[in-house]
Amino acid sequence: MGKVALFYLICGILVFGSVSVVKAEDAYRYFTWTATYGTASPLGVPQQIILINGQFPGPKLDLITNENVILNLINKLDEPLLLTWNGIKQRKNSWQDGVLGTNCPIPPNSNYTYKFQMKDQIGSYTYFPSTQLHRAVGGFGALNIYARSVIPVPYAKPAGDFSLLIGDWYKSSHKVLRQILDSGKSLPFPSGLLINGQKQSSFTGDQGKTYMFRISNVGLKNTFNFRIHGHKMRVVEVEGSHVIQSLYDSLDVHVGQSMSVLVTLDQPPKDYYIVASTRFTRTVLTATAVLHYSNSQTSVSGPMPSAPAGQMHWSMLQARTFRWNLTANAARPNPQGTFHYGKITISRSFVLANSAPLINGKLRYAVNRVSYVNPDTPLKLADHFNIPGVFSLNSIQTFPSDGSPYLATAVFPASHHDFIEIVFQNNEATMQSWHLDGYDFWVVGFGSGTWTQASRNKYNLVDAPTRHTTQVYPKSWTAILVSLDNQGMWNLRSAMWDRQYLGQQVYLRVYNPTQSLANEYYIPTNALLCGKAAGRHP
């Protein structure tokens, strides 16, 4: 009997242990999305748009830190398609990044299943099509990552949660816009501004309660200013970083950026204007929504809240007020301030100057004189299969220089675990916005004029916020620091999609000669293979 009892005890322990392992594994979430064309009239004129599961904007992805996503995307468009997950780090997994440098596009009437994890992230993000100019006509949506229950966030749970996807919009189709760019001309001024795909929308809350507004700029090229009549906004999170909580009357949100604010409905019960309007444009585009108190008997009326009188200098000063909350947790239990980024020696520096040259008589956009050209073979596949002739690691200089602009597939080589400085030098008289896939980075400095090594003396090396997209003001520079802890092939691009389309992008090859699953996952067994990689085995 003793042996039998011992046997059952051991079996019980093994079963319990197995259950514990299963429970310890992060949850899997399964989705099937179908991309199709549809017709809508967001600006009052019927036009072709891109729908995801019949929706515009696309379905909202509400996830929890460390959850795994298995998403089957079916392409019913007449052109190849990819979705990219803006701000999702894709830890050790640039295979799933969803840009042409890492993935073959999904052919029409075909599908691809993305498999990735929300590893150690929390905050407000978006997804959108990265191919051609599909982003101009939809296919985008909100992607929100909530903290695990065991990780406290530095604010009380809000009574509700609203995602606002705001951006400039054209009445023309993406194919017409593409023809304009391909002909060597710049895009015309947008036709309007939309909030969640509409000119007007409404958000309802109870008087006295506090709500989270997740604000994202999903437009093609313009900054907007966001404000709510009669209400202060408390910024709590910027692209995955908890920040020092300050109150704002209005906020500039640049192309590709996201932030979360808390708003308390502490005013008399009625309806209030929510306003977004373009910044730094001669013609101002405006979209409105309504903040509706549930006990309101009064419709929205009166003048809308005006945009700030200040322009570039005002906006730069506001940007400097966003500071990392050093004592707050992020997606992990350790405080954000435990990583002392300002004490790490910079191993390599890049100064990247954007420009808008003519090449072969046509407008292009360039970085350090190089205008990027997408090869037929994704860079990641060429690197994996050692396919020559797709890209070169010496095709672009790390600092600006004089000379003629040229076309190339520009890739910067970098070593895994380098700690690098990137300075975006903007000598043009237009606003710029830059995004890096696979990472967040510390935005340590903004300044007017030309960056010099002496500019480092003004860097914020203590509590600069981390984010994945930063603005660069006209005739100015922005400096970021990046810890290259994520091996792979990563896109560094203009978030302004006309500039990205015409070449203002590069790739960063973060390389480790030691092949290890601790550093990077294997190529997916379902990887699409195209170009010179066609017919090979993953």
XYZ file of C-alpha atoms in Angstrom:
538
model
C 0.000 0.000 0.000
C 2.915 2.301 0.779
C 4.349 1.876 -2.722
C 0.935 2.460 -4.296
C 0.419 5.599 -2.240
C 3.899 6.823 -3.201
C 3.135 6.115 -6.861
C -0.053 8.203 -6.755
C 1.752 10.955 -4.848
C 4.447 11.136 -7.536
C 1.796 11.127 -10.277
C -0.042 13.910 -8.502
C 3.110 15.992 -8.265
C 3.841 15.468 -11.976
C 0.296 16.378 -12.974
C 0.363 19.471 -10.767
C 3.730 20.423 -12.199
C 2.439 20.007 -15.753
C -0.595 22.147 -15.022
C 1.651 24.785 -13.470
C 3.837 24.860 -16.572
C 0.792 25.223 -18.809
C -0.588 28.020 -16.663
C 2.796 29.746 -16.603
C 2.917 29.959 -20.398
C 1.724 33.276 -21.773
C -1.709 33.175 -23.376
C -2.294 32.758 -27.107
C -4.801 34.904 -28.978
C -6.047 33.810 -32.403
C -7.413 36.077 -35.134
C -8.430 35.767 -38.773
C -8.506 39.012 -40.711
C -9.546 39.563 -44.315
C -8.459 42.680 -46.200
C -10.879 43.841 -48.890
C -11.806 46.963 -50.761
C -14.987 48.782 -49.834
C -16.725 52.072 -50.452
C -17.157 54.815 -47.873
C -17.595 58.592 -47.819
C -15.462 59.858 -44.918
C -15.325 63.334 -46.464
C -18.755 63.240 -48.110
C -17.559 61.807 -51.426
C -17.729 58.040 -52.142
C -14.270 56.531 -52.483
C -12.539 53.170 -52.386
C -11.027 52.292 -49.015
C -9.358 49.251 -47.446
C -11.396 47.322 -44.908
C -10.225 44.734 -42.396
C -13.045 42.283 -41.672
C -15.400 44.816 -43.213
C -14.352 47.559 -40.796
C -12.828 51.003 -41.282
C -10.755 51.659 -39.264
C -9.795 48.034 -38.773
C -10.562 45.914 -35.690
C -9.062 47.113 -32.418
C -6.525 44.703 -30.925
C -6.797 44.755 -27.132
C -4.039 42.588 -25.672
C -2.177 41.999 -22.421
C 1.573 42.198 -21.896
C 3.384 39.050 -23.103
C 0.374 37.572 -24.879
C 1.130 35.736 -28.115
C -0.726 36.715 -31.278
C -1.490 34.231 -34.060
C -3.083 36.318 -36.804
C -3.997 34.920 -40.209
C -4.212 37.756 -42.734
C -6.101 36.965 -45.953
C -5.414 39.372 -48.810
C -8.427 39.974 -51.056
C -6.984 43.139 -52.612
C -5.723 43.270 -56.175
C -2.171 44.065 -54.982
C 0.341 42.437 -52.603
C -0.134 43.475 -48.963
C 1.664 43.574 -45.627
C 0.639 44.871 -42.228
C 3.230 46.267 -39.849
C 2.749 46.608 -36.100
C 3.838 50.142 -35.331
C 5.903 50.202 -32.130
C 5.727 46.467 -31.394
C 9.327 45.431 -30.751
C 9.097 41.908 -32.225
C 11.716 40.681 -29.769
C 14.222 38.380 -31.534
C 11.684 38.212 -34.334
C 12.178 40.702 -37.164
C 10.722 37.914 -39.326
C 7.266 39.221 -38.331
C 7.892 42.940 -38.711
C 5.708 43.246 -41.799
C 7.806 45.555 -43.980
C 9.349 44.849 -47.378
C 12.854 44.598 -45.944
C 11.871 41.631 -43.789
C 8.845 39.994 -45.429
C 7.651 39.039 -48.884
C 4.283 40.699 -49.422
C 1.165 38.543 -49.347
C -0.021 38.011 -52.944
C -3.653 38.685 -53.869
C -6.011 35.842 -52.938
C -3.423 34.413 -50.570
C -2.675 34.580 -46.857
C 0.062 34.702 -44.265
C -0.115 33.934 -40.543
C 1.779 36.354 -38.308
C 3.100 34.910 -35.042
C 4.514 37.354 -32.497
C 4.466 38.278 -28.832
C 3.715 41.480 -26.902
C 6.948 40.867 -25.021
C 7.503 43.278 -22.107
C 5.382 46.045 -23.611
C 2.471 48.142 -22.428
C 0.805 51.152 -24.013
C -0.979 52.572 -27.057
C 0.130 51.457 -30.520
C -1.260 51.044 -34.040
C -1.007 48.783 -37.061
C -1.229 49.750 -40.733
C -0.367 48.526 -44.260
C 3.292 49.061 -45.097
C 3.029 48.278 -48.814
C 2.682 50.894 -51.542
C 0.394 53.708 -50.353
C -2.287 51.421 -48.920
C -2.052 53.292 -45.635
C -3.568 56.325 -47.400
C -6.932 54.565 -47.784
C -7.298 52.549 -44.595
C -6.239 49.157 -43.311
C -5.071 50.737 -40.057
C -6.303 50.229 -36.519
C -5.572 50.572 -32.806
C -3.371 48.093 -30.923
C -3.546 48.519 -27.141
C -1.452 46.525 -24.682
C -2.684 46.427 -21.086
C -0.558 45.620 -18.051
C -0.720 42.228 -16.389
C -2.729 42.277 -13.171
C 0.410 41.701 -11.081
C 2.136 44.824 -12.438
C 0.794 48.122 -11.019
C 0.497 51.158 -13.253
C 0.978 54.683 -11.833
C -2.659 55.740 -12.041
C -6.066 54.463 -10.952
C -7.946 52.291 -13.407
C -10.026 54.626 -15.605
C -13.781 54.219 -15.959
C -13.438 53.790 -19.717
C -10.944 53.632 -22.555
C -11.244 55.342 -25.960
C -8.924 54.938 -28.972
C -8.726 57.939 -31.310
C -7.035 57.347 -34.651
C -6.502 60.797 -36.144
C -4.880 61.717 -39.426
C -4.971 63.670 -42.646
C -6.948 62.137 -45.499
C -7.194 62.333 -49.287
C -10.269 61.907 -51.457
C -8.070 60.380 -54.168
C -7.367 56.649 -54.301
C -4.016 55.251 -53.257
C -3.314 54.366 -56.882
C -3.818 57.970 -58.003
C -1.599 59.219 -55.158
C 1.020 56.656 -56.106
C 0.976 57.821 -59.711
C 1.620 61.378 -58.544
C 4.695 60.315 -56.569
C 5.929 57.987 -59.317
C 5.742 60.854 -61.797
C 8.218 62.835 -59.713
C 5.806 65.219 -58.021
C 4.991 65.767 -54.369
C 1.561 64.980 -52.968
C -0.964 67.821 -52.911
C -2.321 69.169 -49.650
C -4.682 66.655 -47.980
C -8.456 66.945 -48.422
C -9.351 66.752 -44.742
C -8.701 65.414 -41.274
C -10.488 62.408 -39.742
C -11.035 61.011 -36.255
C -11.621 57.244 -36.382
C -12.392 57.466 -40.073
C -15.071 60.129 -39.610
C -15.401 63.871 -39.771
C -17.484 63.775 -36.574
C -17.839 61.173 -33.802
C -18.908 60.996 -30.144
C -17.541 59.609 -26.861
C -19.778 59.209 -23.806
C -18.803 59.238 -20.120
C -20.279 59.812 -16.682
C -19.825 63.081 -14.835
C -17.107 62.877 -12.168
C -15.371 59.858 -13.649
C -11.980 59.680 -15.349
C -11.414 58.215 -18.812
C -8.365 57.300 -20.877
C -8.038 58.707 -24.389
C -5.453 56.893 -26.545
C -4.443 59.381 -29.251
C -2.548 58.259 -32.377
C -1.488 60.095 -35.527
C -2.219 57.673 -38.384
C -1.976 60.321 -41.103
C 0.430 60.532 -43.995
C 2.271 63.781 -43.451
C 0.844 66.337 -41.000
C 1.195 67.031 -37.288
C -2.060 67.752 -35.484
C -2.909 69.517 -32.251
C -5.446 67.808 -29.975
C -7.628 69.451 -27.343
C -10.888 68.967 -25.426
C -12.954 72.048 -24.649
C -12.961 72.918 -20.953
C -10.945 69.863 -19.892
C -7.345 69.316 -18.888
C -5.457 66.288 -20.182
C -3.056 64.389 -17.946
C -0.413 62.621 -20.058
C 0.412 59.264 -18.453
C 1.992 57.187 -21.220
C 3.916 57.907 -24.414
C 4.484 54.936 -26.749
C 5.053 52.474 -23.943
C 6.735 54.793 -21.453
C 5.093 56.010 -18.279
C 5.911 59.694 -18.017
C 5.788 62.331 -15.304
C 2.112 63.218 -15.171
C 1.591 66.804 -16.232
C -1.590 68.609 -17.258
C -2.010 70.063 -20.755
C -4.640 72.170 -22.506
C -3.539 70.868 -25.919
C -1.013 68.422 -27.342
C 0.968 68.271 -30.575
C 1.029 64.733 -31.956
C 3.353 64.116 -34.878
C 2.998 61.554 -37.662
C 3.323 57.989 -36.360
C 3.192 58.964 -32.678
C 0.817 57.795 -29.934
C 0.120 58.880 -26.364
C -2.407 58.177 -23.608
C -4.075 60.870 -21.538
C -6.498 60.793 -18.610
C -9.440 63.185 -18.681
C -11.759 63.751 -15.712
C -15.304 64.774 -16.558
C -15.388 67.507 -13.920
C -17.345 70.162 -15.782
C -21.088 71.000 -15.817
C -23.064 68.255 -17.594
C -23.325 69.080 -21.294
C -21.549 68.207 -24.524
C -18.034 69.499 -25.271
C -15.963 69.772 -28.432
C -13.049 67.436 -29.052
C -10.883 69.064 -31.710
C -7.923 68.012 -33.841
C -6.408 70.479 -36.301
C -3.326 70.426 -38.479
C -0.258 72.294 -37.296
C 2.345 74.256 -39.243
C 0.134 74.402 -42.366
C -1.093 77.521 -44.139
C -4.504 75.964 -44.608
C -5.733 74.457 -41.347
C -7.719 71.224 -41.532
C -10.007 70.449 -38.590
C -11.907 67.400 -37.393
C -14.235 67.418 -34.417
C -15.797 64.907 -32.082
C -18.076 65.282 -29.086
C -17.389 64.491 -25.442
C -20.900 63.645 -24.267
C -21.726 63.617 -20.562
C -24.241 60.810 -20.002
C -26.465 63.177 -18.022
C -26.162 65.971 -20.578
C -29.258 67.758 -21.806
C -27.286 70.318 -23.827
C -25.857 69.711 -27.280
C -22.410 70.939 -28.198
C -22.404 74.621 -29.132
C -20.349 77.773 -29.114
C -16.817 78.354 -30.377
C -14.388 75.464 -30.555
C -11.228 75.645 -28.435
C -8.487 77.291 -30.435
C -5.089 75.850 -31.219
C -2.064 77.264 -29.402
C -0.789 80.527 -30.795
C 2.811 79.319 -30.651
C 4.305 77.361 -33.502
C 7.606 75.477 -33.774
C 9.254 76.919 -30.669
C 6.106 76.313 -28.593
C 5.934 72.732 -29.850
C 9.599 72.047 -29.106
C 9.223 73.407 -25.575
C 6.226 71.149 -25.026
C 8.183 68.135 -26.314
C 10.863 68.793 -23.716
C 8.288 68.579 -20.919
C 7.723 64.851 -21.527
C 9.947 63.131 -18.958
C 10.413 59.504 -17.982
C 8.781 58.514 -14.690
C 11.837 56.890 -13.113
C 9.942 55.295 -10.234
C 7.051 53.839 -12.254
C 6.938 50.307 -13.563
C 6.444 49.688 -17.240
C 5.551 46.191 -18.445
C 8.065 44.715 -15.999
C 8.101 45.007 -12.205
C 11.398 46.885 -12.025
C 11.163 50.699 -12.190
C 11.966 52.353 -15.505
C 14.779 54.308 -13.869
C 16.798 51.193 -13.004
C 18.318 51.357 -16.494
C 20.772 54.253 -16.346
C 21.040 54.941 -20.059
C 22.941 58.196 -19.521
C 25.917 56.399 -17.979
C 26.514 54.004 -20.887
C 29.400 54.766 -23.243
C 28.266 55.399 -26.814
C 29.887 52.812 -29.062
C 28.927 54.375 -32.389
C 27.315 57.548 -33.735
C 25.227 58.240 -36.824
C 24.216 61.645 -38.166
C 21.419 61.290 -40.719
C 20.473 64.260 -42.879
C 17.212 64.152 -44.827
C 16.837 65.870 -48.189
C 14.492 66.125 -51.162
C 16.701 65.916 -54.272
C 15.897 65.355 -57.916
C 17.314 62.056 -59.200
C 16.953 61.338 -62.913
C 14.715 64.381 -63.117
C 12.227 63.128 -60.525
C 11.599 64.059 -56.918
C 13.041 61.607 -54.416
C 13.649 61.760 -50.666
C 17.025 60.760 -49.301
C 19.131 60.093 -46.206
C 22.802 61.155 -46.392
C 22.315 61.526 -50.155
C 20.972 57.957 -50.576
C 17.405 57.379 -51.724
C 16.344 53.871 -50.734
C 15.140 51.362 -53.332
C 13.288 48.207 -52.314
C 14.883 45.094 -53.860
C 12.792 42.145 -55.095
C 14.250 40.030 -52.298
C 13.638 41.087 -48.684
C 16.909 41.974 -46.953
C 16.209 39.577 -44.100
C 15.850 36.636 -46.485
C 18.955 37.651 -48.433
C 20.906 37.809 -45.182
C 19.563 34.465 -43.957
C 20.269 32.597 -47.195
C 23.554 34.454 -47.917
C 22.217 35.689 -51.251
C 24.691 38.148 -52.823
C 23.817 41.262 -54.774
C 20.712 42.262 -52.816
C 22.248 44.842 -50.472
C 25.621 46.214 -49.468
C 26.808 47.183 -45.988
C 28.856 50.097 -47.339
C 26.192 51.715 -49.506
C 25.626 54.694 -47.215
C 27.804 56.925 -45.072
C 27.202 57.380 -41.364
C 27.632 61.161 -41.608
C 26.391 63.671 -44.207
C 28.751 64.642 -46.981
C 28.735 66.713 -50.139
C 28.045 65.094 -53.474
C 25.326 63.974 -55.816
C 22.353 61.969 -54.513
C 21.900 58.421 -55.755
C 19.632 55.369 -55.545
C 20.696 52.380 -53.428
C 19.455 49.750 -51.001
C 20.977 51.315 -47.909
C 21.806 49.132 -44.892
C 23.818 50.193 -41.850
C 25.838 47.418 -40.186
C 25.711 47.302 -36.382
C 26.712 44.835 -33.696
C 24.345 43.210 -31.267
C 24.510 44.999 -27.877
C 26.039 48.182 -29.270
C 24.819 51.383 -27.631
C 24.425 53.940 -30.402
C 23.643 57.605 -30.903
C 21.537 58.721 -33.875
C 21.195 62.381 -34.735
C 18.476 63.338 -37.207
C 19.646 66.493 -38.944
C 16.854 68.338 -40.724
C 18.131 71.090 -43.008
C 14.801 71.398 -44.779
C 12.092 73.910 -43.869
C 9.540 71.170 -43.206
C 8.638 69.073 -40.174
C 10.065 65.547 -40.127
C 9.085 62.408 -38.209
C 11.333 59.343 -37.816
C 10.489 55.808 -36.669
C 12.668 52.800 -35.768
C 11.218 49.282 -35.875
C 12.222 46.717 -33.263
C 13.088 49.222 -30.547
C 12.180 52.103 -28.403
C 14.811 54.795 -27.898
C 15.604 57.666 -25.571
C 14.859 61.063 -27.109
C 17.664 62.976 -25.398
C 17.753 66.262 -27.255
C 16.096 68.762 -29.574
C 17.895 71.787 -30.942
C 17.808 74.435 -33.647
C 20.370 74.733 -36.407
C 23.132 72.217 -37.061
C 24.099 69.568 -34.525
C 27.694 69.582 -33.297
C 29.494 67.450 -30.748
C 29.025 70.313 -28.295
C 25.268 69.725 -28.585
C 25.745 66.661 -26.383
C 26.261 68.998 -23.441
C 22.515 69.761 -23.613
C 21.362 66.133 -23.722
C 18.935 64.886 -21.085
C 20.846 61.895 -19.713
C 18.594 61.291 -16.701
C 14.894 61.081 -17.524
C 14.382 61.379 -21.277
C 11.316 59.400 -22.386
C 11.572 56.331 -24.556
C 9.433 56.117 -27.674
C 9.510 54.617 -31.169
C 8.841 57.772 -33.237
C 10.323 61.234 -32.830
C 9.735 64.547 -34.554
C 12.501 66.689 -36.014
C 11.667 70.355 -36.342
C 12.519 72.431 -39.453
C 16.131 73.589 -39.653
C 16.788 71.633 -36.464
C 18.077 68.356 -35.057
C 16.870 65.604 -32.733
C 19.177 63.138 -30.952
C 18.277 59.658 -29.726
C 20.142 56.879 -27.919
C 19.426 53.228 -28.709
C 20.507 50.043 -26.931
C 20.824 47.452 -29.707
C 19.573 44.489 -27.689
C 17.295 43.109 -30.435
C 19.065 41.191 -33.179
C 17.614 41.370 -36.669
C 17.031 43.555 -39.708
C 15.182 46.722 -38.701
C 13.614 49.537 -40.695
C 14.595 53.121 -39.824
C 12.251 55.321 -41.822
C 10.392 58.531 -42.231
C 6.945 58.106 -40.693
C 5.672 60.478 -43.388
C 4.560 57.941 -45.934
C 5.186 59.907 -49.115
C 8.777 60.442 -48.014
C 9.185 56.792 -47.020
C 7.708 55.700 -50.375
C 10.209 57.831 -52.298
C 13.288 56.686 -50.425
C 13.656 58.334 -47.012
C 14.479 55.137 -45.152
C 17.349 52.777 -44.378
C 17.739 49.441 -42.604
C 19.783 48.657 -39.532
C 21.342 45.178 -39.541
C 21.920 44.268 -35.896
C 24.225 41.282 -36.162
C 25.677 38.664 -33.854
C 28.041 36.092 -35.399
C 26.984 33.514 -32.815
C 23.780 31.823 -33.916
C 21.597 31.268 -30.859
C 17.901 31.074 -30.058
C 18.733 33.257 -27.091
C 19.381 36.057 -29.591
C 17.035 35.400 -32.509
C 14.326 32.950 -33.527
C 14.631 30.659 -36.531
C 13.031 31.616 -39.827
C 9.298 30.761 -39.634
C 8.301 27.540 -41.350
C 5.496 29.415 -43.121
C 7.719 32.251 -44.365
C 6.766 33.529 -47.801
C 9.717 33.319 -50.209
C 10.093 35.616 -53.195
C 12.725 37.171 -55.434
C 16.068 35.374 -55.254
C 14.835 33.459 -52.193
C 12.012 31.787 -54.115
C 12.195 27.987 -54.073
C 14.475 27.762 -51.055
C 13.492 25.938 -47.892
C 12.938 27.887 -44.639
